[in-house]
Coordinates of C-alpha atoms in Angstrom, one line a residue:
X1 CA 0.0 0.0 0.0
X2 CA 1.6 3.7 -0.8
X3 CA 1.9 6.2 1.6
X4 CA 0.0 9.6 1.2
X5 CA 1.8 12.8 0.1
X6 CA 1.9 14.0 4.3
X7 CA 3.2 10.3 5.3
X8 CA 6.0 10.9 2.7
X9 CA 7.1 14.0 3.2
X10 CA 7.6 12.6 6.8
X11 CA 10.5 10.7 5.7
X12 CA 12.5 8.5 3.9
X13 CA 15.1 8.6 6.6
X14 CA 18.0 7.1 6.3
X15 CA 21.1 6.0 9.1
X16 CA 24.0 8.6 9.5
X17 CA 26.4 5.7 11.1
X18 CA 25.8 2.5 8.9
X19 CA 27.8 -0.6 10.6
X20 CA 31.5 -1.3 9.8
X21 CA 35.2 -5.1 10.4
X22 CA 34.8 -11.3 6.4
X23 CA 30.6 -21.9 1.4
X24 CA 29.4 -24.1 -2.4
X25 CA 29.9 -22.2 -5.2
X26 CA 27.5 -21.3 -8.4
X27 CA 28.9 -18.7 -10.8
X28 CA 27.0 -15.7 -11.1
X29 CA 25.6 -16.9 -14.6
X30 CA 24.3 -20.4 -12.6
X31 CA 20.8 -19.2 -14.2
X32 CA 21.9 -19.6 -18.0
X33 CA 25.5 -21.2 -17.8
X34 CA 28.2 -18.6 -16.9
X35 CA 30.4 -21.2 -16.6
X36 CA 29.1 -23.8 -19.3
X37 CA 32.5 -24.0 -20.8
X38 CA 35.1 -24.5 -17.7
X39 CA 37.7 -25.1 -20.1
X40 CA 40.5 -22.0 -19.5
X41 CA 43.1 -21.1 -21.8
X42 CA 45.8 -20.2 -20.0
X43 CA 46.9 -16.7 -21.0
X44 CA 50.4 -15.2 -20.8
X45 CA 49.7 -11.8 -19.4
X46 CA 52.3 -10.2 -17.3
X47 CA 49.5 -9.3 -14.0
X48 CA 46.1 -9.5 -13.1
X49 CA 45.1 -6.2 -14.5
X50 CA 46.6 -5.5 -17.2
X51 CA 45.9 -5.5 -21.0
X52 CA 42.8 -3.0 -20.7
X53 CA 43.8 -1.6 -24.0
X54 CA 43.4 -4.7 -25.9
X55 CA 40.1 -5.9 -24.3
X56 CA 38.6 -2.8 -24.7
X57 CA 39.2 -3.3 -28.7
X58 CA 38.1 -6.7 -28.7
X59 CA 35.1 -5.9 -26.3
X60 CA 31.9 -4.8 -29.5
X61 CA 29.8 -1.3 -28.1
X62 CA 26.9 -2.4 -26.9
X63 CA 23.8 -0.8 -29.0
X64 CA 22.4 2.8 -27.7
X65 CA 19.2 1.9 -29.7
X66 CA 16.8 2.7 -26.8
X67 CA 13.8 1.3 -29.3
X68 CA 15.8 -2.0 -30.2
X69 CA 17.3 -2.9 -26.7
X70 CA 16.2 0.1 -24.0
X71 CA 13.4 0.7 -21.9
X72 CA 11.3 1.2 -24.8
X73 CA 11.9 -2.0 -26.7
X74 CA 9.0 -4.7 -28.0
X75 CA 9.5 -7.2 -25.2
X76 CA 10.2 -4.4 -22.2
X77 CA 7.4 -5.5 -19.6
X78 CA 5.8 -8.3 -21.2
X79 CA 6.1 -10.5 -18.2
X80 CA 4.0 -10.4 -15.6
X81 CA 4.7 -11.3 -12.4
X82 CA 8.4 -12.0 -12.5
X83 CA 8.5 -13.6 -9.2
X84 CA 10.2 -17.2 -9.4
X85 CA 13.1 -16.2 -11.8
X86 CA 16.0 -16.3 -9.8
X87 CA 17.8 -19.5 -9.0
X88 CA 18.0 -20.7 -5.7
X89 CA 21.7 -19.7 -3.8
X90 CA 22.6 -18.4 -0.4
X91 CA 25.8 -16.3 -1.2
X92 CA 27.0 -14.0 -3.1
X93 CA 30.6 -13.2 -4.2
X94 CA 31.1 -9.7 -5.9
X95 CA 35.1 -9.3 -7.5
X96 CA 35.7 -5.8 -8.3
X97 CA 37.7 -5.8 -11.6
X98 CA 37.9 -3.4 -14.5
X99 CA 35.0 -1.6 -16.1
X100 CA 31.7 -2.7 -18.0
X101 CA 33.2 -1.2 -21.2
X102 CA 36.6 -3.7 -21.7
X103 CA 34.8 -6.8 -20.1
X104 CA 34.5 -9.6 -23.0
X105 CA 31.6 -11.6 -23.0
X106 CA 32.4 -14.2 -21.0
X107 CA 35.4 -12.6 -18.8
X108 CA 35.5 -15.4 -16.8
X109 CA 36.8 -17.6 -19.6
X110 CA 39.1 -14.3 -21.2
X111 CA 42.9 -15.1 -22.0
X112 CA 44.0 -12.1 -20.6
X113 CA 41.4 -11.5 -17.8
X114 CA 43.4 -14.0 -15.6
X115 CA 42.2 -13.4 -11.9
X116 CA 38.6 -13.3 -12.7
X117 CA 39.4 -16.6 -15.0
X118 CA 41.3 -18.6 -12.3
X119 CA 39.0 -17.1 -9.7
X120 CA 35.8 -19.0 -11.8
X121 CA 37.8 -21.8 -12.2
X122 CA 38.8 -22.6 -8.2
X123 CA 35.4 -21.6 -7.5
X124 CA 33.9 -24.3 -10.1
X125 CA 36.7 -26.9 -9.2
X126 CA 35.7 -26.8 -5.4
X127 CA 31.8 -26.8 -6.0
X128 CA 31.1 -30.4 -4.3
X129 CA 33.5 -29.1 -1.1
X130 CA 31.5 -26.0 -0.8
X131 CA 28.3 -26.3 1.7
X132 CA 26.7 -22.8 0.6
X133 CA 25.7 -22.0 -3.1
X134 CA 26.8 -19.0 -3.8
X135 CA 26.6 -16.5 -7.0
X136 CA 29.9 -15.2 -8.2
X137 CA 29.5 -12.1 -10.5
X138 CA 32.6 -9.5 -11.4
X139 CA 31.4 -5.9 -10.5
X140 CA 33.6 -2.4 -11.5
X141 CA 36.8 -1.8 -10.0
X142 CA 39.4 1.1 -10.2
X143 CA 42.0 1.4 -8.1
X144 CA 42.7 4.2 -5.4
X145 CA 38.7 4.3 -4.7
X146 CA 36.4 2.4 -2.6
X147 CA 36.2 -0.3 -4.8
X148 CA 39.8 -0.8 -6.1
X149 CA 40.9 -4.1 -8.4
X150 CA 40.9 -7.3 -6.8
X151 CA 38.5 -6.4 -4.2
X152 CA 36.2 -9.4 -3.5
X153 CA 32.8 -8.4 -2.1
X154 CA 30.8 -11.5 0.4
X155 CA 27.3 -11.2 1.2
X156 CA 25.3 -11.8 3.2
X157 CA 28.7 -11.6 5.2
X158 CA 28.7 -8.0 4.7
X159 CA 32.7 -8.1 4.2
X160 CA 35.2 -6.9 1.9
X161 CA 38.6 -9.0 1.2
X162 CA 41.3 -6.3 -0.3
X163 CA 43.8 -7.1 -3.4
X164 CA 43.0 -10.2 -4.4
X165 CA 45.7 -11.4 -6.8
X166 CA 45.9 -14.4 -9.7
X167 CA 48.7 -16.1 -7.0
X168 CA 46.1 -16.1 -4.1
X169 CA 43.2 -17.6 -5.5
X170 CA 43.7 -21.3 -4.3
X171 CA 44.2 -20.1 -1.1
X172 CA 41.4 -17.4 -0.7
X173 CA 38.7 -20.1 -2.3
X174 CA 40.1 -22.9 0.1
X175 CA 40.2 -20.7 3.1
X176 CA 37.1 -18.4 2.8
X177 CA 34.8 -20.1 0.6
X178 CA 35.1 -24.3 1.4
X179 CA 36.2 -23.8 5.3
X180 CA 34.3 -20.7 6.1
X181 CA 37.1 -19.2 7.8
X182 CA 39.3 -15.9 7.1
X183 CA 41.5 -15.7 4.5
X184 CA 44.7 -14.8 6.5
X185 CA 46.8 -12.8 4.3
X186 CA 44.1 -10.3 4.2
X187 CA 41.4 -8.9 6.8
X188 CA 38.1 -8.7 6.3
X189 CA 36.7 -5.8 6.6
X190 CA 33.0 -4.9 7.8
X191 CA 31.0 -3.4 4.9
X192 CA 28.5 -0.6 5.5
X193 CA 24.8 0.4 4.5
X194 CA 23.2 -1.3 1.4
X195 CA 24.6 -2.2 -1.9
X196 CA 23.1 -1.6 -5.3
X197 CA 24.5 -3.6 -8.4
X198 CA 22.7 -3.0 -11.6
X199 CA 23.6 -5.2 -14.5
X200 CA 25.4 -3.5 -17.1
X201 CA 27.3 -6.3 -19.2
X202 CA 26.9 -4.8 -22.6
X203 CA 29.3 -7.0 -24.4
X204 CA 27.0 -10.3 -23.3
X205 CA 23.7 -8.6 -23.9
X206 CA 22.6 -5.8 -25.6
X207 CA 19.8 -5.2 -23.4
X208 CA 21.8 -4.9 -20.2
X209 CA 24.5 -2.6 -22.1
X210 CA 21.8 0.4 -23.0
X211 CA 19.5 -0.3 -19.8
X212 CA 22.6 -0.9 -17.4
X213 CA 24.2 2.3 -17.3
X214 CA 21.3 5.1 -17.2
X215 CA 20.1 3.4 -13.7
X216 CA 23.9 3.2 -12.7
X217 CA 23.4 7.0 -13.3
X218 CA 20.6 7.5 -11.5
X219 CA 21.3 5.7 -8.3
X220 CA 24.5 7.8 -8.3
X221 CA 22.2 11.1 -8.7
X222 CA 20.0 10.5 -6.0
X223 CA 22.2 9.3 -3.8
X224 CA 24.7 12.6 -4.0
X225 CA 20.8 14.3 -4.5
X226 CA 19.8 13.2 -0.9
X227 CA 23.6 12.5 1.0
X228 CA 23.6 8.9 1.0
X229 CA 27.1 8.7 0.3
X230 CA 28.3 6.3 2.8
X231 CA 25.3 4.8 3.2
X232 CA 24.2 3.5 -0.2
X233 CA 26.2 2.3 -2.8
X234 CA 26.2 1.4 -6.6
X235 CA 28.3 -0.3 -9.0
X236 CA 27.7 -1.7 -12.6
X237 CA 28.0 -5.7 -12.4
X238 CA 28.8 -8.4 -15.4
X239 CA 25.8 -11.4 -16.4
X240 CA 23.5 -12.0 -13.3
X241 CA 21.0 -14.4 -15.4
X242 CA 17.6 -12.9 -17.1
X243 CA 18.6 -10.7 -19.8
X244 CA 14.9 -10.0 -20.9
X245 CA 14.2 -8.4 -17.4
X246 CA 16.9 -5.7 -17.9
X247 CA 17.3 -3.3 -16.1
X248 CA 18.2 -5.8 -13.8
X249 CA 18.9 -5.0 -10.1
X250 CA 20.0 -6.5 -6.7
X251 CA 19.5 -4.8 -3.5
X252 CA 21.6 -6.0 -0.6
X253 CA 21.1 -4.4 2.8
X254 CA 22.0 -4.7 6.6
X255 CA 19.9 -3.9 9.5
X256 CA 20.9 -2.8 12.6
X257 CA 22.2 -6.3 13.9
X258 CA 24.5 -6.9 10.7
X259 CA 21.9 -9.2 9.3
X260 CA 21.6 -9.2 5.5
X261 CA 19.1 -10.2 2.4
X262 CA 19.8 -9.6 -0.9
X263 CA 16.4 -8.9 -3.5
X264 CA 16.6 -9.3 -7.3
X265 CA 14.4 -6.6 -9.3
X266 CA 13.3 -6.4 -13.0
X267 CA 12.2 -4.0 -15.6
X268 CA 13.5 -1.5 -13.6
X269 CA 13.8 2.1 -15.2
X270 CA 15.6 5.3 -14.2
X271 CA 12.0 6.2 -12.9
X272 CA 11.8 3.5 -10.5
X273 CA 15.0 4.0 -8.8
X274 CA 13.2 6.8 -6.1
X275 CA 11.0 4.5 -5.3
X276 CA 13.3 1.7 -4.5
X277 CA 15.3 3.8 -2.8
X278 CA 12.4 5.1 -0.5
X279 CA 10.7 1.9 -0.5
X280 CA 12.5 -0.8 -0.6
X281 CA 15.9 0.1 1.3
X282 CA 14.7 3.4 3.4
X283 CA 11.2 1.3 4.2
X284 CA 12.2 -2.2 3.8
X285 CA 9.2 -2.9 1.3
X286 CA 9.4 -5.0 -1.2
X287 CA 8.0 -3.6 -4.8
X288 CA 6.0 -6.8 -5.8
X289 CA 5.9 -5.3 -9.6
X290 CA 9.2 -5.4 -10.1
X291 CA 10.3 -7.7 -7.8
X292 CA 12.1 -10.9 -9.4
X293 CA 13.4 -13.2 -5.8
X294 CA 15.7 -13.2 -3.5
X295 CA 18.4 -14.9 -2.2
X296 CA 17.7 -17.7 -0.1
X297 CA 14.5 -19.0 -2.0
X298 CA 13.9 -20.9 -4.5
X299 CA 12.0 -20.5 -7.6
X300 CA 9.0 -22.5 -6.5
X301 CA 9.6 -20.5 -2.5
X302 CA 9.8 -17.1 -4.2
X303 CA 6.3 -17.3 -6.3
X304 CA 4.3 -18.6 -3.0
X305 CA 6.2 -15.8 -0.9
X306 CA 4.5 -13.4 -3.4
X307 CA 1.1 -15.2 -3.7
X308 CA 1.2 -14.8 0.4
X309 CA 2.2 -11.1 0.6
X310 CA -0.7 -10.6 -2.0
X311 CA -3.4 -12.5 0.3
X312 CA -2.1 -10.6 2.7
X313 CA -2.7 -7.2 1.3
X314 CA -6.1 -8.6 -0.2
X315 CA -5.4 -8.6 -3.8
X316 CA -6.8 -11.7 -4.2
X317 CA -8.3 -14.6 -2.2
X318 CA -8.3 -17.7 -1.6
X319 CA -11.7 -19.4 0.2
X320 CA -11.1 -21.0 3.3
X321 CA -8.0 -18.9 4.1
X322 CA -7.6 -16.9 7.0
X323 CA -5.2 -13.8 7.8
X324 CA -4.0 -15.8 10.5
X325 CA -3.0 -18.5 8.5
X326 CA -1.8 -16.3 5.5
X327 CA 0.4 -14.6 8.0
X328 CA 2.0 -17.8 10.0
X329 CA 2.9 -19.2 6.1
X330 CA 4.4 -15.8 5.7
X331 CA 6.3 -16.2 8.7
X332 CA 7.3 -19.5 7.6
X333 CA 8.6 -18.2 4.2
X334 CA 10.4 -15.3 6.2
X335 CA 12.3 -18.1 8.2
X336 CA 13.5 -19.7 5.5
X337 CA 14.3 -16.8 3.0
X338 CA 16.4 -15.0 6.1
X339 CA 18.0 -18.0 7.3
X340 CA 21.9 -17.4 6.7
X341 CA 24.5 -20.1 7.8
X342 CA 23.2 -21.9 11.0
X343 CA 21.5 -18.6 12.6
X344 CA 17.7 -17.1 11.8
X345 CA 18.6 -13.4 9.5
X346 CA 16.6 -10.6 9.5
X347 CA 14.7 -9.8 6.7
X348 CA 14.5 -6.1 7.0
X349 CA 16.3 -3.6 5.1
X350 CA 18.3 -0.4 5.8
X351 CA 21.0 -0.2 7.7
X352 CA 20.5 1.1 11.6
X353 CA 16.7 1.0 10.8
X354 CA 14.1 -0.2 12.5
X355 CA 11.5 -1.7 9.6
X356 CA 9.8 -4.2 10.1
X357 CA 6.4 -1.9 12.0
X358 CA 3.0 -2.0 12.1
X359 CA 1.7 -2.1 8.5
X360 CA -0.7 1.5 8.8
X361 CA 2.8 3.0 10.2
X362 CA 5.1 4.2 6.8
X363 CA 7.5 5.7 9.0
X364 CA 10.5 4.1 9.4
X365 CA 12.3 3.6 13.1
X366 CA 15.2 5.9 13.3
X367 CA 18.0 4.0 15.3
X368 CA 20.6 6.5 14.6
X369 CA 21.2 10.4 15.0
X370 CA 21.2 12.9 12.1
X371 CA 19.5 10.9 9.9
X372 CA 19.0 12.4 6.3
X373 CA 14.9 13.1 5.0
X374 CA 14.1 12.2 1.3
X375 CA 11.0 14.5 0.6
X376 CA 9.2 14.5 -2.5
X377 CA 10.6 17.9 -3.3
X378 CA 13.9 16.7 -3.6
X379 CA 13.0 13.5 -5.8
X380 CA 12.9 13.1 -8.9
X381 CA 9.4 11.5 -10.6
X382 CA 8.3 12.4 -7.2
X383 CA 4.8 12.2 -8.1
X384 CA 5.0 8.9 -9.8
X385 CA 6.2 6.5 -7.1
X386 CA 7.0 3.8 -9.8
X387 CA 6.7 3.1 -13.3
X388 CA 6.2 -0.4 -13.6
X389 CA 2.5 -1.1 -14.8
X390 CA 1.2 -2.6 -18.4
X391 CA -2.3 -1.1 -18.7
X392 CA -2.3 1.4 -15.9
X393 CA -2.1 -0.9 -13.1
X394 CA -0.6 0.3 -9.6
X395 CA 2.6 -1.7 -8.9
X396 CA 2.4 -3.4 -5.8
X397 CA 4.6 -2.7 -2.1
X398 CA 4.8 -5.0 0.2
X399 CA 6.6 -5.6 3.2
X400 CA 10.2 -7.3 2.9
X401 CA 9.1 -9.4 6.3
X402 CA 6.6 -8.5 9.0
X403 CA 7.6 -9.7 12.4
X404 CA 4.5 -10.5 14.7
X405 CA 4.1 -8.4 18.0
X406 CA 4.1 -10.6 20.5
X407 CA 0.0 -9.8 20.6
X408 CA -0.2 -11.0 17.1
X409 CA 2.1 -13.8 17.6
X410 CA -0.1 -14.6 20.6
X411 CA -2.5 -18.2 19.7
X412 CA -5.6 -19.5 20.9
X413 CA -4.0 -22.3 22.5
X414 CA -2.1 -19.7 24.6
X415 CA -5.2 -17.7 25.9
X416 CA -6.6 -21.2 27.1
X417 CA -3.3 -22.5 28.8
X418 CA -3.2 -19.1 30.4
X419 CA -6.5 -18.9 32.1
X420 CA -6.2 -22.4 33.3
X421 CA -3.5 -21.1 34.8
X422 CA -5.1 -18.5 36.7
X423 CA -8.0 -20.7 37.4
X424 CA -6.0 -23.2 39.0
X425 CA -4.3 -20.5 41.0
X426 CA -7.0 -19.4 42.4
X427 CA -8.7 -22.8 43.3
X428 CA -5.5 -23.1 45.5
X429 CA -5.9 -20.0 46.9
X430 CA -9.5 -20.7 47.9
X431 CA -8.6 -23.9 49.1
X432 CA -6.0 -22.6 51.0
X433 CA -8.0 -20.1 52.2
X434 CA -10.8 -22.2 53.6
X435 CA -8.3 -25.1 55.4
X436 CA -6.9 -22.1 57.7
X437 CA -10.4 -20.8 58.6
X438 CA -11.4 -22.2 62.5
X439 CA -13.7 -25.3 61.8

């Protein structure tokens, strides 16, 4: 349900002091064969990052034909829902390296692309010793900035390994990926905020090259627009899987406890990206229109988790069901989409806020001082909250979890056990009563 114009303009707030301190493998292109052809040829480059030039002239521009392959293309929206169409995983590996614009095709399988080749290839040659499934995608890198070559990015771990090099790899996918431990040479440092990676592999797919960089773009407007430096990040990303959905998005985020859950979105245009900013990480709903999974589910997990979150909200019905019941299988979903290693994760969103409230309360739960308002004023397609819609139709928002009060949570069974309680308590203290009284 959207918020009036007076509940928005009462915030989008977002946390001033975002937290900061490092399992299976599937490569990032698990959904369409990323790694189909694990045969490398073994390059004779000099480093890890080096030959830029060369790639960049092999690498063909990706088409700016906004018609043929943009937001305006034949097939843009023809799906509907999208829910379902990310495969199942539980971990995702970001390695920053290069730029969108000299990646080949299939840069984990380039001659002279050799950390992200032998990375892929350790990663594919320990699979069976690996007890998470985890995505592996390559996302920019530059170095001297935040996200410098090498860089490997773990979620839901929320960590950052620096410098990864072509003579480390064994090591750092024995050590950190199959025994779940810390890769020694390096430390692990905490990352902060939430974490936007828009696909933007051009030379693989058209669609993603023209679509990609506008909502890079965009992101990186708004948040400069509203100060979210710090506390929101972007980067362009190589294949993720579904290039008819482009835009493609994923939208990882922390809450106060460090707890993490990454959602996949679709069709998303430079229109949408207020809303998901607003919605999805300052709120911590989830925009069922666009919304494609999320890690943790699987395909089959992801549909009913929508179906559920649209009983909930009344869209449609189902005879016989009750809210009760439609919100203890919610619950039940929420368990098993936030569950991350051996402990129960949060599902909500936004770090140092407080979202999962009472669903006629839009406001988020400050946790932190001096946090930063996002009023329509200062937005961009204020007015129109999202575009996604064939025919007119509203796009849904929904709730990434909503944890029970402990009113709500509270069963019939409980009521009864209680009172017999009391009732027996006071039959004793009758009882009592009566057995001291002079016969």
């Amino acid at each position: 349900m959207m918020s009036s114009s007076r509940e928005r303009e009462d915030s989008l707030t977002f946390p001033t002091n975002p937290s900061s301190s490092s399992s299976p493998i599937t490569v990032s292109d698990h959904l369409d064969g990323y790694l189909q052809d694990p045969t490398s040829h073994i390059g004779s480059a000099a480093g890890s990052y080096s030959n830029e030039g060369l790639l960049a002239a092999e690498t063909a521009s990706p088409s700016n034909s906004d018609a043929e392959f943009g937001f305006s293309r034949p097939d843009f929206r023809q799906q509907s829902p999208i829910s379902g169409t990310v495969q199942f995983y539980e971990r995702h590996i970001f390695l920053c390296y290069k730029s969108p614009s000299v990646w080949p095709p299939r840069i984990e399988a380039a001659e002279f692309d050799r950390l992200p080749r032998l990375l892929s290839a350790a990663v594919l040659a320990r699979k069976t010793d690996m007890i998470k499934e985890t995505c592996l995608t390559i996302c920019e890198g530059h170095d001297g900035t935040e996200t410098s070559n090498g860089d490997v990015l773990i979620f839901p771990d929320m960590i950052r390994y620096r410098r990864l090099t072509h003579f480390d790899v064994d090591t750092f996918v024995e050590e950190v990926l199959v025994k779940n431990g810390e890769w020694l040479p390096g430390t692990p440092e905490k990352l902060q905020g939430s974490f936007v990676f828009v696909c933007s592999h051009g030379s693989r797919d058209r669609r993603c090259g023209v679509c990609g960089p506008p909502l890079v773009s965009r992101f990186k407007e708004e948040i400069v627009m509203h100060g979210l430096q710090g506390r929101v990040s972007v980067s362009p990303c190589s294949h993720i899987g579904g290039h008819k959905y482009a835009g493609n998005v994923i939208i990882f985020g922390s809450n106060i406890n460090g707890e993490v859950t990454g959602h996949w979105y679709g069709y998303v245009t430079p229109d949408d990206v207020p809303t998901l900013l607003e919605w999805h990480i300052g709120k911590g709903e989830i925009i069922d229109a666009l919304w494609r999974g999320q890690m943790g589910l699987s395909e089959e997990e992801q549909k009913k988790f929508q179906e559920l979150r649209r009983l909930a909200n009344g869209e449609i019905t189902v005879e016989g069901s009750t809210k009760e019941a439609i919100q203890r299988q919610m619950d039940e979903m929420n368990t098993i989409a936030c569950q991350s290693q051996d402990e129960l994760v949060s599902c909500c969103q936004g770090n140092g806020i407080a979202c999962c409230h009472d669903p006629q309360k839009l406001d988020i739960v400050d946790t932190d001082e001096g946090a930063v308002k996002l009023t329509p004023e200062k937005k961009k397609g204020g007015k129109k909250l999202i575009s996604m819609i064939n025919s007119g139709k509203r796009a849904g928002v929904r709730k990434v979890c909503a944890k029970p009060t402990w009113f709500e949570s509270w069963e019939r069974e409980d009521t009864y056990a209680a009172l017999a309680v009391v009732c027996a308590a006071a039959s004793i203290a009758v009882a009592y009563s009566c057995y001291k009284q002079p016969s």
